[in-house]
C-alpha positions as semicolon CSV with decimal commas, in nm:
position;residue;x (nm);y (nm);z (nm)
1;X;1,314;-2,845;2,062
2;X;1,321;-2,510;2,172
3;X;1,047;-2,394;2,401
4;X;0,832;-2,051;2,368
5;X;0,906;-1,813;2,647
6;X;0,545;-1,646;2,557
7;X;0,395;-1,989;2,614
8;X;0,610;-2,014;2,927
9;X;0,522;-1,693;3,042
10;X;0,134;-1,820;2,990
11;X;0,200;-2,130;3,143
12;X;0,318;-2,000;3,465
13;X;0,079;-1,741;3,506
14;X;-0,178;-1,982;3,493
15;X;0,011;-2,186;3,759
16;X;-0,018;-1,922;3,964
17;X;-0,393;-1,855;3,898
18;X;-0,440;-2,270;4,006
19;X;-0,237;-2,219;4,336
20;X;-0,408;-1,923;4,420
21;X;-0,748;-2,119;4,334
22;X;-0,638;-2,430;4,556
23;X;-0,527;-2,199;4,867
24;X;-0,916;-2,020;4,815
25;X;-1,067;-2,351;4,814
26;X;-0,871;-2,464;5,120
27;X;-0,970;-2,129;5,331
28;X;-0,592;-2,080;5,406
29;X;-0,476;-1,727;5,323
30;X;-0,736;-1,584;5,023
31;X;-0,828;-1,299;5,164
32;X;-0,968;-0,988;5,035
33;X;-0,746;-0,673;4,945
34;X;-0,991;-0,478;4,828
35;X;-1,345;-0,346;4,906
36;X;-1,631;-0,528;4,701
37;X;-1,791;-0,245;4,641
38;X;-1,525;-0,082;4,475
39;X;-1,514;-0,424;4,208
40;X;-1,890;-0,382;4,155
41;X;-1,874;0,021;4,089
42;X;-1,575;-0,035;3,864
43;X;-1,756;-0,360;3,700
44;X;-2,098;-0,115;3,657
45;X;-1,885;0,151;3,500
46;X;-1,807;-0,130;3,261
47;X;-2,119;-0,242;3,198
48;X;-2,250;0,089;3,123
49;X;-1,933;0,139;2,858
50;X;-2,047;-0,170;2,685
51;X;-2,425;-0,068;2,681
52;X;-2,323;0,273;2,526
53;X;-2,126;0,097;2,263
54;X;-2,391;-0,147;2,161
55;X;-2,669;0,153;2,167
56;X;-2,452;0,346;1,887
57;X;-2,368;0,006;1,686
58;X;-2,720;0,029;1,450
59;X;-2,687;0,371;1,424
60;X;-2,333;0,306;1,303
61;X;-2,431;0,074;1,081
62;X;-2,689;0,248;0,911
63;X;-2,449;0,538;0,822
64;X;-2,189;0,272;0,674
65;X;-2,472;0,074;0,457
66;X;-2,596;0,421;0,397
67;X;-2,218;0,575;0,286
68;X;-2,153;0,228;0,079
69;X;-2,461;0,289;-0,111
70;X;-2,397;0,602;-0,191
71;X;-2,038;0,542;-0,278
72;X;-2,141;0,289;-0,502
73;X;-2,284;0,587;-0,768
74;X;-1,954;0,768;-0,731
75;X;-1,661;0,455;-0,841
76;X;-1,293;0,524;-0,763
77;X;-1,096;0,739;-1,040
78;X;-0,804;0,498;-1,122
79;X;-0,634;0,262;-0,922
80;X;-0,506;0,405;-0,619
81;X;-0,121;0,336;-0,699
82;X;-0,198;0,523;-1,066
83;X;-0,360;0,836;-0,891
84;X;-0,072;0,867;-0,610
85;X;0,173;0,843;-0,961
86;X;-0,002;1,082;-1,169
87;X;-0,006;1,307;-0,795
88;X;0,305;1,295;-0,763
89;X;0,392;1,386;-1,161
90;X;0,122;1,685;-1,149
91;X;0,261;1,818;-0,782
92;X;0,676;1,778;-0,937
93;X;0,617;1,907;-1,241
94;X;0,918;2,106;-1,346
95;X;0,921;2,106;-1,712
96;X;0,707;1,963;-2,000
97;X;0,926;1,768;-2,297
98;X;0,673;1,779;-2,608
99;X;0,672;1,409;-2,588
100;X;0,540;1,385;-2,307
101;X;0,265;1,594;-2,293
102;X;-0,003;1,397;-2,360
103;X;0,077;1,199;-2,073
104;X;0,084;1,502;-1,834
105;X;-0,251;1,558;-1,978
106;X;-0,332;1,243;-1,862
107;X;-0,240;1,295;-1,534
108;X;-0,390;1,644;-1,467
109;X;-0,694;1,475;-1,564
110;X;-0,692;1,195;-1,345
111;X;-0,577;1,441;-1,081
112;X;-0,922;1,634;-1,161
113;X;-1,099;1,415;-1,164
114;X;-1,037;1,241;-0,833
115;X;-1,018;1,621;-0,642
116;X;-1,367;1,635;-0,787
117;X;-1,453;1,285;-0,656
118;X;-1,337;1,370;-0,337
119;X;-1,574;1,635;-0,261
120;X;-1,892;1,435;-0,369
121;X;-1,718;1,206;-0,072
122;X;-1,704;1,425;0,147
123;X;-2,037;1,626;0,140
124;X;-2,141;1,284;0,149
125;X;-1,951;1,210;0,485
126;X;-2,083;1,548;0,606
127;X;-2,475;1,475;0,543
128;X;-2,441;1,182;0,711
129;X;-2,212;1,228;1,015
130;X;-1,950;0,981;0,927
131;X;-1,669;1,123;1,072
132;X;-1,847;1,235;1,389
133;X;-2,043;0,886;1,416
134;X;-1,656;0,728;1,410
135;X;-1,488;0,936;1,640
136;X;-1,805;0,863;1,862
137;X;-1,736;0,476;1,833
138;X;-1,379;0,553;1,879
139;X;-1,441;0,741;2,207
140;X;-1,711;0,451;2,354
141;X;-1,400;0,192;2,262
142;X;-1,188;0,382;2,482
143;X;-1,421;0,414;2,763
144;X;-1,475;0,019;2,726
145;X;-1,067;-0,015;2,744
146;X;-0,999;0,201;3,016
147;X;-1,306;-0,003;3,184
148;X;-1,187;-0,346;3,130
149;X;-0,829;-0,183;3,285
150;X;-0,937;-0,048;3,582
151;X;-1,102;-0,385;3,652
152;X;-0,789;-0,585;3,569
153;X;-0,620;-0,298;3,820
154;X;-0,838;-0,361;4,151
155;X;-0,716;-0,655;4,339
156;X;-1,006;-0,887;4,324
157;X;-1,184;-0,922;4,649
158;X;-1,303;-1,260;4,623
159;X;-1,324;-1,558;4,410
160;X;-1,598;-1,444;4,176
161;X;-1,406;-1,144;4,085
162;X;-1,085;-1,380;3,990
163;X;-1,341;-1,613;3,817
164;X;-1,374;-1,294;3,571
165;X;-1,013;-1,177;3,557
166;X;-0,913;-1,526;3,455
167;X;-1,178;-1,541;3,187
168;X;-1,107;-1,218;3,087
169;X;-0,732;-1,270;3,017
170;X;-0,755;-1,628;2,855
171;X;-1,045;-1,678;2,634
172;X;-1,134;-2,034;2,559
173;X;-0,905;-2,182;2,283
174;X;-0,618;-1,910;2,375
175;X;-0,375;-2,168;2,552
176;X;-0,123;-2,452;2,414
177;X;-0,353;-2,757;2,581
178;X;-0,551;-2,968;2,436
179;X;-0,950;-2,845;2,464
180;X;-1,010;-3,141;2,673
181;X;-0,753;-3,037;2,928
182;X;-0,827;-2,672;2,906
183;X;-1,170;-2,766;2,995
184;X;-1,136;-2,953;3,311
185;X;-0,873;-2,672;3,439
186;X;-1,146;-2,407;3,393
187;X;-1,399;-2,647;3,546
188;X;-1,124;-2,655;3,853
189;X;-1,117;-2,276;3,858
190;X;-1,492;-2,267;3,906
191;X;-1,501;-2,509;4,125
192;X;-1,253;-2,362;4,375
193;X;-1,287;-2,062;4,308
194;X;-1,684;-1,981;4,312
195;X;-1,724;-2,301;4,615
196;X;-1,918;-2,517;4,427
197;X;-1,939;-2,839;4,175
198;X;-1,952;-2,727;3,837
């Protein structure tokens, strides 16, 4: 059977996490490469990414159950595959057979009537400060990425810190083993790696 070179990959990295565990818990060569303060500023620049975040998520979704509402009143013109047709027809027009002007009729209208849709959308969007409440979220996201980053980024200066690096790369459930076996590994980690039973 062939074998996974991402599950290799995975496997071996966590290898390495369990020998670097084993040498912490045997106080043989673990030692620090970077200043604990440094974790902890980078970890509270985190933590204050993710409060930010959280603080704008009812305000966010007030403005969506707000916006759905309202949408609600104004239904879509067509399908969305007939309006990009009839779009297309109205924007290539070239020449008009008689036959088929009725359904270039047709189309203007839908056209029309979906231009005309679009502004009650987007007075809408304005009123409520969809866009601006999105490209907020967006921004927040970012600052939570380049958080979570510059954490993975510091060498970790003790065995708490790659406690949380290992828990932050491989979630529970995100391996190939069994849950049992998964279980007792990150029991192991803990173990070793914080100095106590767990």
């Amino acid at each position: 059977m062939a074998t996974n070179s991402f599950n290799v990959t995975r496997r071996a990295a966590l290898g390495g996490v369990a020998a670097m565990a084993t040498t912490a818990a045997t106080g043989a060569s673990f030692k620090p490469t970077s200043d604990r303060r440094a974790w902890d500023r980078a970890m509270k620049a985190r933590e204050d990414a993710i409060a930010e975040s959280e603080a704008l998520g009812p305000t966010l979704d007030r403005i969506s159950a707000a916006r759905q509402r309202l949408l609600a009143k104004i239904p879509p013109v067509g399908s969305e595959f007939d309006l990009r047709m009839a779009r297309h027809s109205v924007k290539n027009t070239r020449f008009i057979e008689p036959c088929a002007y009725d359904d270039h009729k047709k189309s203007v209208a839908l056209v029309d009537a979906a231009d005309r849709r679009d502004v009650k959308v987007a007075r809408i969007d304005r009123r409520l400060g969809w866009h601006e409440a999105n490209e907020r979220y967006d921004e927040l996201s970012a600052k939570w990425a380049e958080a979570d980053q510059a954490l993975l980024d510091i060498p970790a200066p003790d065995g708490d810190a790659l406690l949380w690096k290992v828990n932050h790369l491989w979630e529970e459930g995100d391996t190939i083993w069994s849950p049992s076996v998964e279980k007792q590994t990150r029991r192991d980690l803990e173990r070793f790696l914080k100095g106590g039973e767990s």
